Tab-separated table of C-alpha atoms in Angstrom:
chain	number	residue	atom	x	y	z
A	22	MET	CA	0.000	0.000	0.000
A	23	ASP	CA	2.830	2.406	0.848
A	24	GLN	CA	4.390	1.721	-2.538
A	25	SER	CA	1.428	3.137	-4.391
A	26	ILE	CA	1.642	6.344	-2.393
A	27	GLN	CA	5.276	6.669	-3.342
A	28	ASN	CA	4.576	6.215	-7.069
A	29	ASP	CA	5.146	9.212	-9.274
A	30	LEU	CA	1.707	10.808	-9.330
A	31	ASN	CA	1.728	11.075	-13.100
A	32	ALA	CA	2.863	7.580	-14.046
A	33	PRO	CA	0.088	5.152	-14.919
A	34	HIS	CA	0.621	1.511	-13.921
A	35	SER	CA	1.904	-0.557	-16.825
A	36	MET	CA	-0.473	-3.318	-17.872
A	37	GLY	CA	0.398	-6.479	-19.727
A	38	THR	CA	-1.630	-6.818	-22.933
A	39	THR	CA	-2.712	-5.145	-26.102
A	40	ILE	CA	-6.448	-4.750	-26.641
A	41	ILE	CA	-8.267	-2.975	-29.446
A	42	GLY	CA	-11.855	-2.280	-30.421
A	43	VAL	CA	-12.860	-0.620	-33.690
A	44	THR	CA	-16.200	0.239	-35.237
A	45	TYR	CA	-16.776	-0.308	-38.919
A	46	ASN	CA	-19.619	0.184	-41.308
A	47	GLY	CA	-22.028	-2.385	-39.836
A	48	GLY	CA	-20.539	-3.513	-36.537
A	49	VAL	CA	-17.411	-3.775	-34.443
A	50	VAL	CA	-14.163	-5.734	-34.431
A	51	LEU	CA	-12.457	-6.512	-31.123
A	52	GLY	CA	-8.866	-7.728	-31.000
A	53	ALA	CA	-6.336	-8.780	-28.371
A	54	ASP	CA	-3.032	-10.559	-27.874
A	55	SER	CA	-2.858	-13.731	-25.759
A	56	ARG	CA	-0.084	-13.252	-23.227
A	57	THR	CA	-0.726	-13.347	-19.487
A	58	SER	CA	2.420	-12.616	-17.527
A	59	THR	CA	3.344	-12.833	-13.833
A	60	GLY	CA	6.325	-10.517	-13.630
A	61	VAL	CA	8.696	-11.777	-16.309
A	62	TYR	CA	7.202	-15.261	-16.612
A	63	VAL	CA	4.543	-15.920	-19.222
A	64	ALA	CA	1.890	-17.729	-17.229
A	65	ASN	CA	-0.380	-18.339	-20.192
A	66	ARG	CA	0.710	-17.900	-23.813
A	67	ALA	CA	-2.701	-18.568	-25.313
A	68	SER	CA	-5.176	-16.732	-23.095
A	69	ASP	CA	-8.468	-15.444	-24.364
A	70	LYS	CA	-8.847	-11.833	-23.299
A	71	ILE	CA	-12.040	-11.213	-25.217
A	72	THR	CA	-14.853	-12.428	-23.012
A	73	GLN	CA	-18.520	-12.645	-23.696
A	74	LEU	CA	-20.968	-10.576	-21.661
A	75	THR	CA	-24.091	-11.306	-23.700
A	76	ASP	CA	-24.852	-12.705	-27.157
A	77	ASN	CA	-24.210	-9.335	-28.694
A	78	VAL	CA	-21.714	-7.654	-26.332
A	79	TYR	CA	-18.110	-8.664	-25.698
A	80	LEU	CA	-15.397	-7.274	-23.442
A	81	CYS	CA	-11.628	-6.867	-23.962
A	82	ARG	CA	-9.771	-7.167	-20.662
A	83	SER	CA	-6.412	-5.681	-19.683
A	84	GLY	CA	-4.540	-5.062	-16.457
A	85	SER	CA	-4.937	-7.373	-13.510
A	86	ALA	CA	-6.272	-10.712	-14.739
A	87	ALA	CA	-8.130	-11.316	-11.495
A	88	ASP	CA	-9.757	-7.884	-11.363
A	89	SER	CA	-10.885	-7.968	-14.980
A	90	GLN	CA	-12.294	-11.480	-14.591
A	91	ILE	CA	-14.295	-10.672	-11.498
A	92	VAL	CA	-15.730	-7.494	-12.999
A	93	SER	CA	-16.720	-9.353	-16.162
A	94	ASP	CA	-18.310	-12.155	-14.111
A	95	TYR	CA	-20.382	-9.749	-12.050
A	96	VAL	CA	-21.478	-7.759	-15.077
A	97	ARG	CA	-22.374	-10.901	-17.009
A	98	HIS	CA	-24.556	-11.977	-14.107
A	99	PHE	CA	-26.369	-8.662	-13.801
A	100	LEU	CA	-26.727	-8.300	-17.552
A	101	HIS	CA	-28.306	-11.732	-17.689
A	102	GLN	CA	-30.866	-10.734	-15.094
A	103	HIS	CA	-31.433	-7.440	-16.875
A	104	THR	CA	-32.057	-9.242	-20.178
A	105	ILE	CA	-34.646	-11.500	-18.561
A	106	GLN	CA	-36.419	-8.507	-17.053
A	107	LEU	CA	-36.222	-6.468	-20.219
A	108	GLY	CA	-37.441	-9.249	-22.501
A	109	HIS	CA	-34.995	-8.537	-25.317
A	110	PRO	CA	-31.217	-8.247	-25.729
A	111	ALA	CA	-29.442	-5.667	-23.613
A	112	THR	CA	-27.898	-2.699	-25.396
A	113	VAL	CA	-24.142	-2.137	-25.603
A	114	LYS	CA	-24.587	1.108	-23.693
A	115	VAL	CA	-26.167	-0.665	-20.714
A	116	ALA	CA	-23.377	-3.242	-20.628
A	117	ALA	CA	-20.750	-0.513	-20.801
A	118	ASN	CA	-22.413	1.446	-18.060
A	119	LEU	CA	-22.509	-1.580	-15.748
A	120	ILE	CA	-18.804	-2.052	-16.331
A	121	ARG	CA	-18.289	1.614	-15.528
A	122	LEU	CA	-20.281	1.287	-12.315
A	123	PHE	CA	-18.045	-1.474	-11.000
A	124	SER	CA	-14.863	0.192	-12.163
A	125	TYR	CA	-15.767	3.554	-10.723
A	126	ASN	CA	-17.152	2.453	-7.377
A	127	ASN	CA	-14.175	0.212	-6.703
A	128	LYS	CA	-11.545	2.431	-8.219
A	129	ASN	CA	-9.250	2.178	-5.207
A	130	MET	CA	-9.041	-1.578	-5.430
A	131	LEU	CA	-9.281	-2.401	-9.121
A	132	GLN	CA	-6.558	-2.161	-11.682
A	133	THR	CA	-8.166	-3.016	-14.978
A	134	GLY	CA	-8.729	-1.196	-18.241
A	135	LEU	CA	-11.598	-2.494	-20.326
A	136	ILE	CA	-12.984	-2.082	-23.829
A	137	ILE	CA	-16.629	-2.963	-24.423
A	138	GLY	CA	-17.797	-3.671	-27.955
A	139	GLY	CA	-21.035	-4.940	-29.380
A	140	TRP	CA	-23.960	-4.498	-31.665
A	141	ASP	CA	-27.579	-3.708	-30.860
A	142	LYS	CA	-30.480	-2.839	-33.126
A	143	TYR	CA	-30.891	0.703	-31.754
A	144	GLU	CA	-27.401	2.097	-32.192
A	145	GLY	CA	-25.625	-0.498	-34.341
A	146	GLY	CA	-21.977	-1.226	-33.615
A	147	LYS	CA	-20.523	0.693	-30.651
A	148	ILE	CA	-17.222	0.748	-28.765
A	149	TYR	CA	-16.879	2.061	-25.216
A	150	GLY	CA	-13.582	2.521	-23.382
A	151	VAL	CA	-13.471	2.231	-19.599
A	152	PRO	CA	-9.896	2.985	-18.499
A	153	LEU	CA	-8.508	3.010	-14.946
A	154	GLY	CA	-10.638	5.129	-12.663
A	155	GLY	CA	-13.960	4.275	-14.269
A	156	THR	CA	-14.307	7.009	-16.879
A	157	ILE	CA	-16.611	5.941	-19.700
A	158	LEU	CA	-15.970	7.191	-23.213
A	159	GLU	CA	-17.766	6.200	-26.379
A	160	GLN	CA	-15.235	6.146	-29.196
A	161	PRO	CA	-15.052	5.156	-32.870
A	162	PHE	CA	-12.077	3.043	-31.865
A	163	ALA	CA	-10.324	2.276	-28.590
A	164	ILE	CA	-6.934	0.871	-27.661
A	165	GLY	CA	-5.775	-0.313	-24.256
A	166	GLY	CA	-3.179	-2.232	-22.312
A	167	SER	CA	0.563	-1.703	-22.115
A	168	GLY	CA	1.016	-2.522	-25.813
A	169	SER	CA	-1.324	0.287	-26.807
A	170	THR	CA	1.339	2.917	-26.138
A	171	TYR	CA	3.023	1.766	-29.336
A	172	LEU	CA	-0.159	2.155	-31.336
A	173	TYR	CA	-1.227	5.760	-30.823
A	174	GLY	CA	0.810	6.952	-33.774
A	175	PHE	CA	-0.274	4.005	-35.892
A	176	PHE	CA	-3.948	4.672	-35.354
A	177	ASP	CA	-3.553	8.423	-35.767
A	178	GLN	CA	-2.326	7.627	-39.237
A	179	GLU	CA	-4.307	4.563	-40.290
A	180	TRP	CA	-7.750	5.028	-38.785
A	181	LYS	CA	-10.591	6.002	-41.072
A	182	GLU	CA	-14.359	6.122	-40.673
A	183	GLY	CA	-16.627	3.707	-42.520
A	184	MET	CA	-14.238	0.829	-43.166
A	185	THR	CA	-15.502	-2.500	-44.400
A	186	LYS	CA	-15.473	-5.543	-42.149
A	187	GLU	CA	-12.363	-6.927	-43.876
A	188	GLU	CA	-10.469	-3.621	-43.670
A	189	ALA	CA	-11.339	-3.260	-40.003
A	190	GLU	CA	-10.224	-6.748	-39.101
A	191	GLN	CA	-6.985	-6.365	-41.048
A	192	LEU	CA	-6.284	-3.116	-39.250
A	193	VAL	CA	-6.836	-4.757	-35.873
A	194	VAL	CA	-4.617	-7.742	-36.649
A	195	LYS	CA	-1.877	-5.489	-38.013
A	196	ALA	CA	-2.049	-3.254	-34.959
A	197	VAL	CA	-1.955	-6.033	-32.367
A	198	SER	CA	0.908	-7.655	-34.223
A	199	LEU	CA	2.866	-4.363	-34.237
A	200	ALA	CA	2.320	-3.979	-30.530
A	201	ILE	CA	3.402	-7.551	-29.867
A	202	ALA	CA	6.623	-6.793	-31.765
A	203	ARG	CA	7.587	-4.067	-29.302
A	204	ASP	CA	5.803	-4.751	-26.035
A	205	GLY	CA	7.313	-7.436	-23.847
A	206	ALA	CA	4.068	-7.878	-22.009
A	207	SER	CA	2.130	-8.693	-25.190
A	208	GLY	CA	2.596	-11.783	-27.323
A	209	GLY	CA	1.293	-15.094	-28.523
A	210	VAL	CA	-1.620	-15.141	-30.929
A	211	VAL	CA	-4.017	-12.496	-32.132
A	212	ARG	CA	-7.666	-13.193	-31.428
A	213	THR	CA	-10.419	-11.189	-33.047
A	214	VAL	CA	-14.156	-11.114	-32.502
A	215	ILE	CA	-16.428	-9.528	-35.087
A	216	ILE	CA	-19.914	-8.530	-33.939
A	217	ASN	CA	-22.659	-7.303	-36.257
A	218	SER	CA	-26.332	-7.763	-37.021
A	219	GLU	CA	-25.697	-11.265	-38.311
A	220	GLY	CA	-23.989	-12.463	-35.150
A	221	VAL	CA	-20.538	-13.106	-33.774
A	222	THR	CA	-17.433	-14.493	-35.517
A	223	ARG	CA	-14.278	-15.484	-33.671
A	224	ASN	CA	-10.973	-15.619	-35.529
A	225	TYR	CA	-7.585	-16.950	-34.561
A	226	TYR	CA	-4.276	-15.747	-35.976
A	227	PRO	CA	-1.431	-17.875	-34.656
A	228	GLY	CA	1.868	-16.148	-33.833
A	229	ASP	CA	3.629	-17.652	-36.806
A	230	ALA	CA	1.009	-16.371	-39.252
A	231	LEU	CA	1.521	-12.722	-38.336
A	232	PRO	CA	3.490	-10.329	-40.570
A	233	LEU	CA	7.143	-9.698	-39.824
A	234	TRP	CA	8.327	-6.260	-38.861
A	235	HIS	CA	11.670	-4.457	-38.671
A	236	GLU	CA	14.570	-6.646	-37.650
A	237	GLU	CA	12.404	-9.744	-37.454
A	238	LEU	CA	13.377	-12.764	-39.493
A	239	GLU	CA	11.416	-15.486	-41.220
A	240	PRO	CA	11.202	-18.398	-38.784
A	241	GLN	CA	13.113	-21.552	-39.791
A	242	ASN	CA	13.008	-25.128	-38.576
A	243	SER	CA	16.754	-25.282	-38.073
A	244	LEU	CA	20.088	-23.719	-39.018
A	245	LEU	CA	20.756	-26.919	-40.877
A	246	ASP	CA	18.032	-26.071	-43.365
A	247	ILE	CA	19.604	-22.687	-44.025
A	248	LEU	CA	23.016	-24.205	-44.503
A	249	SER	CA	21.833	-26.925	-46.823
A	250	SER	CA	19.796	-24.548	-48.934
A	251	SER	CA	22.518	-21.966	-49.453
A	252	SER	CA	24.057	-22.760	-52.847
A	253	SER	CA	27.593	-21.435	-52.289
A	254	GLY	CA	28.408	-23.943	-49.565
A	255	PRO	CA	28.361	-23.525	-45.816
A	256	ASP	CA	28.682	-19.844	-44.910
A	257	MET	CA	29.273	-20.317	-41.274
A	258	MET	CA	32.277	-18.169	-40.545
A	259	ILE	CA	32.493	-14.436	-40.684
A	260	SER	CA	36.141	-13.548	-40.291
B	15	MET	CA	1.667	-9.064	-3.815
B	16	GLU	CA	2.011	-6.794	-0.765
B	17	SER	CA	1.327	-8.383	2.623
B	18	THR	CA	-1.943	-7.549	4.313
B	19	GLN	CA	-0.053	-6.864	7.518
B	20	SER	CA	1.673	-3.650	6.309
B	21	LYS	CA	2.065	-1.016	8.962
B	22	PRO	CA	-0.738	1.568	8.874
B	23	GLY	CA	-0.077	4.533	6.614
B	24	PRO	CA	-0.638	8.076	7.781
B	25	LEU	CA	-4.318	8.205	6.979
B	26	CYS	CA	-5.414	4.581	7.062
B	27	ASN	CA	-7.999	3.200	9.370
B	28	PRO	CA	-8.406	-0.451	10.356
B	29	GLU	CA	-11.627	-0.955	8.396
B	30	GLY	CA	-9.734	-0.179	5.177
B	31	SER	CA	-11.790	2.873	4.324
B	32	GLN	CA	-11.817	4.149	0.809
B	33	ARG	CA	-9.819	7.115	-0.184
B	34	THR	CA	-8.983	8.336	-3.662
B	35	LEU	CA	-5.234	8.405	-3.945
B	36	TYR	CA	-4.652	9.921	-7.363
B	37	PRO	CA	-6.462	10.752	-10.588
B	38	TYR	CA	-6.088	8.711	-13.788
B	39	VAL	CA	-7.779	10.377	-16.745
B	40	THR	CA	-7.633	14.137	-16.289
B	41	GLY	CA	-8.796	17.270	-18.026
B	42	THR	CA	-6.793	20.472	-17.893
B	43	SER	CA	-7.819	24.123	-17.462
B	44	VAL	CA	-11.278	25.625	-17.785
B	45	VAL	CA	-11.540	29.404	-18.252
B	46	ALA	CA	-14.693	31.470	-17.922
B	47	LEU	CA	-15.777	35.095	-17.791
B	48	LYS	CA	-18.887	37.229	-17.437
B	49	TYR	CA	-19.855	39.289	-20.452
B	50	LYS	CA	-22.753	41.537	-21.429
B	51	ASP	CA	-25.384	38.831	-21.992
B	52	GLY	CA	-24.197	36.122	-19.614
B	53	ILE	CA	-21.242	33.786	-19.156
B	54	LEU	CA	-18.713	32.457	-21.641
B	55	MET	CA	-16.698	29.376	-20.784
B	56	ALA	CA	-13.913	27.598	-22.669
B	57	ALA	CA	-12.269	24.222	-22.211
B	58	ASP	CA	-10.256	21.970	-24.461
B	59	MET	CA	-11.361	18.447	-25.217
B	60	GLY	CA	-8.355	16.597	-23.891
B	61	GLY	CA	-8.325	13.672	-21.456
B	62	SER	CA	-4.758	13.009	-20.364
B	63	TYR	CA	-3.598	9.716	-18.925
B	64	GLY	CA	-0.484	10.679	-17.013
B	65	SER	CA	1.746	12.285	-19.603
B	66	THR	CA	-0.019	10.672	-22.569
B	67	LEU	CA	-2.613	12.792	-24.363
B	68	ARG	CA	-4.886	9.815	-24.558
B	69	TYR	CA	-8.375	11.110	-25.358
B	70	LYS	CA	-9.011	14.066	-27.591
B	71	SER	CA	-12.789	14.335	-27.719
B	72	VAL	CA	-13.825	14.636	-24.099
B	73	GLU	CA	-16.623	17.139	-23.451
B	74	ARG	CA	-15.706	18.881	-20.235
B	75	MET	CA	-18.573	21.365	-20.182
B	76	LYS	CA	-22.202	20.378	-19.733
B	77	PRO	CA	-25.476	22.255	-19.240
B	78	ILE	CA	-27.187	21.746	-15.882
B	79	GLY	CA	-30.921	22.378	-15.747
B	80	LYS	CA	-32.080	25.467	-17.614
B	81	HIS	CA	-29.888	28.101	-16.081
B	82	SER	CA	-26.414	26.709	-15.477
B	83	LEU	CA	-23.292	25.469	-17.203
B	84	LEU	CA	-20.688	23.292	-15.501
B	85	GLY	CA	-17.089	22.974	-16.616
B	86	ALA	CA	-14.651	20.613	-14.945
B	87	SER	CA	-10.960	19.868	-14.837
B	88	GLY	CA	-9.392	16.920	-13.051
B	89	GLU	CA	-10.500	13.295	-12.994
B	90	ILE	CA	-13.057	12.663	-15.731
B	91	SER	CA	-14.727	9.714	-14.018
B	92	ASP	CA	-15.467	11.903	-10.983
B	93	PHE	CA	-16.896	14.590	-13.278
B	94	GLN	CA	-19.136	11.966	-14.911
B	95	GLU	CA	-20.323	10.892	-11.473
B	96	LEU	CA	-21.031	14.517	-10.511
B	97	LEU	CA	-23.158	14.859	-13.639
B	98	ARG	CA	-25.210	11.928	-12.409
B	99	TYR	CA	-25.719	13.532	-8.991
B	100	LEU	CA	-26.755	16.768	-10.697
B	101	ASP	CA	-29.087	14.876	-13.001
B	102	GLU	CA	-30.857	13.494	-9.985
B	103	LEU	CA	-30.932	16.930	-8.330
B	104	VAL	CA	-32.502	18.523	-11.390
B	105	LEU	CA	-34.943	15.647	-11.769
B	106	TYR	CA	-36.221	16.007	-8.219
B	107	ASP	CA	-36.430	19.754	-8.701
B	108	ASN	CA	-38.536	19.278	-11.821
B	109	MET	CA	-40.781	16.795	-10.064
B	110	TRP	CA	-41.977	19.509	-7.705
B	111	ASP	CA	-43.528	20.968	-10.833
B	112	ASP	CA	-43.950	24.290	-9.110
B	113	GLY	CA	-42.703	26.557	-11.851
B	114	ASN	CA	-39.455	27.095	-9.974
B	115	SER	CA	-36.105	25.865	-11.212
B	116	LEU	CA	-32.614	25.551	-9.798
B	117	GLY	CA	-30.470	28.555	-10.557
B	118	PRO	CA	-26.693	28.743	-10.747
B	119	LYS	CA	-26.347	29.937	-7.128
B	120	GLU	CA	-28.210	26.881	-5.880
B	121	VAL	CA	-26.266	24.471	-8.071
B	122	HIS	CA	-22.997	26.053	-6.982
B	123	ASN	CA	-23.960	25.674	-3.355
B	124	TYR	CA	-24.914	22.043	-3.866
B	125	LEU	CA	-21.595	21.316	-5.543
B	126	THR	CA	-19.696	23.072	-2.761
B	127	ARG	CA	-21.411	20.914	-0.132
B	128	VAL	CA	-20.730	17.719	-2.087
B	129	MET	CA	-17.059	18.547	-2.626
B	130	TYR	CA	-16.445	19.676	0.925
B	131	ASN	CA	-18.143	16.681	2.499
B	132	ARG	CA	-16.165	14.282	0.336
B	133	ARG	CA	-12.978	16.114	1.314
B	134	ASN	CA	-13.869	15.658	4.982
B	135	LYS	CA	-14.048	11.930	4.456
B	136	PHE	CA	-10.624	11.965	2.796
B	137	ASN	CA	-12.225	10.723	-0.415
B	138	PRO	CA	-12.423	13.796	-2.648
B	139	LEU	CA	-13.912	14.098	-6.072
B	140	TRP	CA	-10.737	15.045	-7.844
B	141	ASN	CA	-12.077	18.008	-9.789
B	142	SER	CA	-11.953	21.771	-10.004
B	143	LEU	CA	-15.348	22.976	-11.114
B	144	VAL	CA	-16.515	26.149	-12.813
B	145	LEU	CA	-20.207	26.907	-12.529
B	146	GLY	CA	-21.712	29.717	-14.568
B	147	GLY	CA	-25.263	30.782	-15.281
B	148	VAL	CA	-27.902	33.438	-15.691
B	149	LYS	CA	-31.250	33.559	-13.954
B	150	ASN	CA	-33.708	36.418	-13.975
B	151	GLY	CA	-31.116	38.673	-15.518
B	152	GLN	CA	-28.575	37.980	-12.787
B	153	LYS	CA	-25.234	36.664	-14.042
B	154	TYR	CA	-23.367	34.234	-11.789
B	155	LEU	CA	-19.918	32.732	-12.094
B	156	GLY	CA	-18.325	30.600	-9.393
B	157	MET	CA	-15.670	28.003	-8.756
B	158	VAL	CA	-15.321	24.999	-6.406
B	159	SER	CA	-12.090	23.154	-5.815
B	160	MET	CA	-11.627	19.525	-4.800
B	161	ILE	CA	-11.172	20.530	-1.184
B	162	GLY	CA	-14.361	22.557	-1.136
B	163	VAL	CA	-12.936	26.060	-1.468
B	164	ASN	CA	-15.514	28.094	-3.345
B	165	PHE	CA	-15.893	31.668	-4.504
B	166	GLU	CA	-17.461	33.834	-7.166
B	167	ASP	CA	-15.813	36.298	-9.439
B	168	ASN	CA	-16.112	38.077	-12.780
B	169	HIS	CA	-13.645	35.659	-14.307
B	170	VAL	CA	-12.367	32.288	-13.088
B	171	ALA	CA	-10.028	29.565	-14.248
B	172	THR	CA	-8.839	26.176	-13.040
B	173	GLY	CA	-5.400	24.610	-12.965
B	174	PHE	CA	-2.856	26.230	-15.219
B	175	GLY	CA	-5.477	28.736	-16.231
B	176	ASN	CA	-5.064	30.360	-12.831
B	177	HIS	CA	-1.461	31.137	-13.591
B	178	LEU	CA	-1.634	31.913	-17.274
B	179	ALA	CA	-5.166	33.086	-18.042
B	180	ARG	CA	-6.201	35.049	-14.934
B	181	PRO	CA	-3.435	37.677	-15.323
B	182	ILE	CA	-4.604	38.325	-18.882
B	183	LEU	CA	-8.188	38.545	-17.686
B	184	ARG	CA	-7.300	40.865	-14.808
B	185	ASP	CA	-5.745	43.202	-17.326
B	186	GLU	CA	-8.271	43.041	-20.137
B	187	TRP	CA	-11.634	42.138	-18.664
B	188	HIS	CA	-14.197	44.870	-18.155
B	189	GLU	CA	-17.950	45.045	-17.559
B	190	ASN	CA	-20.224	44.549	-20.536
B	191	LEU	CA	-17.861	42.890	-22.955
B	192	THR	CA	-19.621	42.110	-26.213
B	193	PHE	CA	-19.844	38.521	-27.340
B	194	GLU	CA	-17.124	39.063	-29.941
B	195	GLU	CA	-14.746	40.744	-27.485
B	196	ALA	CA	-15.346	38.023	-24.910
B	197	VAL	CA	-14.695	35.202	-27.393
B	198	LYS	CA	-11.483	36.883	-28.558
B	199	LEU	CA	-10.344	37.296	-24.970
B	200	LEU	CA	-11.051	33.669	-24.113
B	201	GLU	CA	-9.276	32.512	-27.257
B	202	LYS	CA	-6.266	34.607	-26.283
B	203	CYS	CA	-6.182	32.790	-22.939
B	204	MET	CA	-6.683	29.375	-24.533
B	205	ARG	CA	-3.895	30.020	-27.029
B	206	VAL	CA	-1.420	30.852	-24.258
B	207	LEU	CA	-2.493	27.685	-22.473
B	208	LEU	CA	-1.951	25.729	-25.650
B	209	TYR	CA	1.585	27.083	-25.938
B	210	ARG	CA	2.516	26.625	-22.332
B	211	ASP	CA	0.437	23.810	-20.800
B	212	ARG	CA	1.789	20.399	-21.592
B	213	SER	CA	-1.586	18.753	-21.108
B	214	ALA	CA	-3.443	21.062	-23.468
B	215	VAL	CA	-4.752	19.762	-26.789
B	216	ASN	CA	-5.633	21.898	-29.767
B	217	LYS	CA	-9.315	21.100	-29.898
B	218	LEU	CA	-11.622	23.228	-27.844
B	219	GLN	CA	-15.162	24.268	-27.297
B	220	ILE	CA	-16.562	27.588	-26.143
B	221	ALA	CA	-19.872	27.532	-24.313
B	222	LYS	CA	-22.256	30.402	-23.844
B	223	ILE	CA	-25.021	30.750	-21.317
B	224	THR	CA	-27.511	33.588	-21.406
B	225	GLU	CA	-31.054	34.101	-20.239
B	226	GLU	CA	-32.162	32.270	-23.392
B	227	GLY	CA	-30.208	29.108	-22.642
B	228	VAL	CA	-27.015	27.202	-23.217
B	229	THR	CA	-25.067	26.791	-26.451
B	230	ILE	CA	-21.897	24.753	-26.672
B	231	SER	CA	-19.913	25.343	-29.839
B	232	GLN	CA	-18.725	22.582	-32.122
B	233	PRO	CA	-15.126	21.536	-31.490
B	234	TYR	CA	-12.522	23.659	-33.297
B	235	SER	CA	-8.770	24.325	-33.305
B	236	LEU	CA	-6.794	27.514	-32.832
B	237	LYS	CA	-4.070	28.804	-35.122
B	238	THR	CA	-0.677	29.064	-33.492
B	239	PHE	CA	2.175	31.374	-34.375
B	240	TRP	CA	5.735	30.258	-34.844
B	241	GLY	CA	7.059	32.735	-37.398
B	242	PHE	CA	9.539	34.597	-35.259
B	243	SER	CA	13.137	34.945	-36.342
B	244	ALA	CA	14.178	34.330	-32.768
B	245	PHE	CA	12.411	30.972	-32.995
B	246	GLU	CA	14.040	30.040	-36.262
B	247	ASN	CA	17.496	30.976	-34.984
B	248	PRO	CA	17.395	30.766	-31.226
B	249	THR	CA	21.076	30.197	-30.755
B	250	LEU	CA	22.318	33.085	-32.875
B	251	GLY	CA	25.355	34.410	-31.173
B	252	ALA	CA	25.192	31.840	-28.413
B	253	GLU	CA	25.935	28.444	-29.893
B	254	GLY	CA	24.915	25.582	-27.675
B	255	SER	CA	22.240	27.570	-25.906
B	256	TRP	CA	18.554	27.021	-26.324
């Protein structure tokens, strides 16, 4: 507890993860990496950070794994009850506001940044960001987690309104993969969830299927393959 | 993680009471002044997350009831919560259905009580608020800080605005400014803040409240001026300086 008082007042806590939510012309695309770390150890290299709240609303979780899980569990429970009472699917706004309520009222204890994305028939595809502290902000796109720091410039340049579903998903995959390249706390696979009037589609992009960036090399099975395929004989020594 | 048996901090109590330690997403200065027809208020649309300029479309000024306008700097989540409290206040006021409505003085007083009482519990709403309004021809402009200090004046500002904008206003404000003069004056203040406040973003709104009601402008950006020879060649005659 004393440590947090000694923290530089302006430095936000770093959070493992890269999470993204973007709206497109017809719905939303949510994306995340799959690394859960405890300090420097990767506790889970294939986690699923995009959790379902209702049929039409999903949540991207970042920060403390425990805190984000418990908030999502509570909200899923209350949303379920709300849906029964209402008689038809809950709206994205209601889901986002419930998340906000938990985040805000427990701000001293929770350390989780969340992105809510979904589709409802009243407002279409919507993305809401709920960062640390419990602020709620409706945005055309949202990024979160420690990996997101590397993406502000990317999105400033690449974001445009009214993308197609394919463009939006490609943008998300590219962005998460760029963040994974530079953020030690992000890694593994890229998972995406597309939500629109037709329903929900989950996609899986394994780590070896992602594009390569600066200073990254094409993965090989073994050095032996490189040596045997190089035509001018073994090039092992650099003198 | 940390042990649960840590020695008590300076302001802890055994039941583990809640206290807000620090803000996360913050807005910077709000500046406001009285002019001929009412109040003019300006605030940029930035939500900073520590040193990152994370959100650039945050509305930090909102109308309250029919006669007031609230601008806030500080933690955005606390401002959003305050708006909910005020919503409830205005709702209950309307439910009396007695033809009366909450004026800016009343709203300001309510806010002062809320902020001061939270401060007494060591759990402040981390905001500096500017409350302006007009009712029955009377112009009102007040401020409340996160510790409950409140006052009224002809021009107010929060945060950096106190240091950069108020001196300009003290020099150039006078009674019965026209709308045009008042806008120009506010823009002058906002431009200085843009140059000199690290958390400022170049996207702002100016809000007006008069007897007729509230108007909040669309977001817009200010031109900035960099064409000074001293800027192009700052180290002329003093190589290595800045």
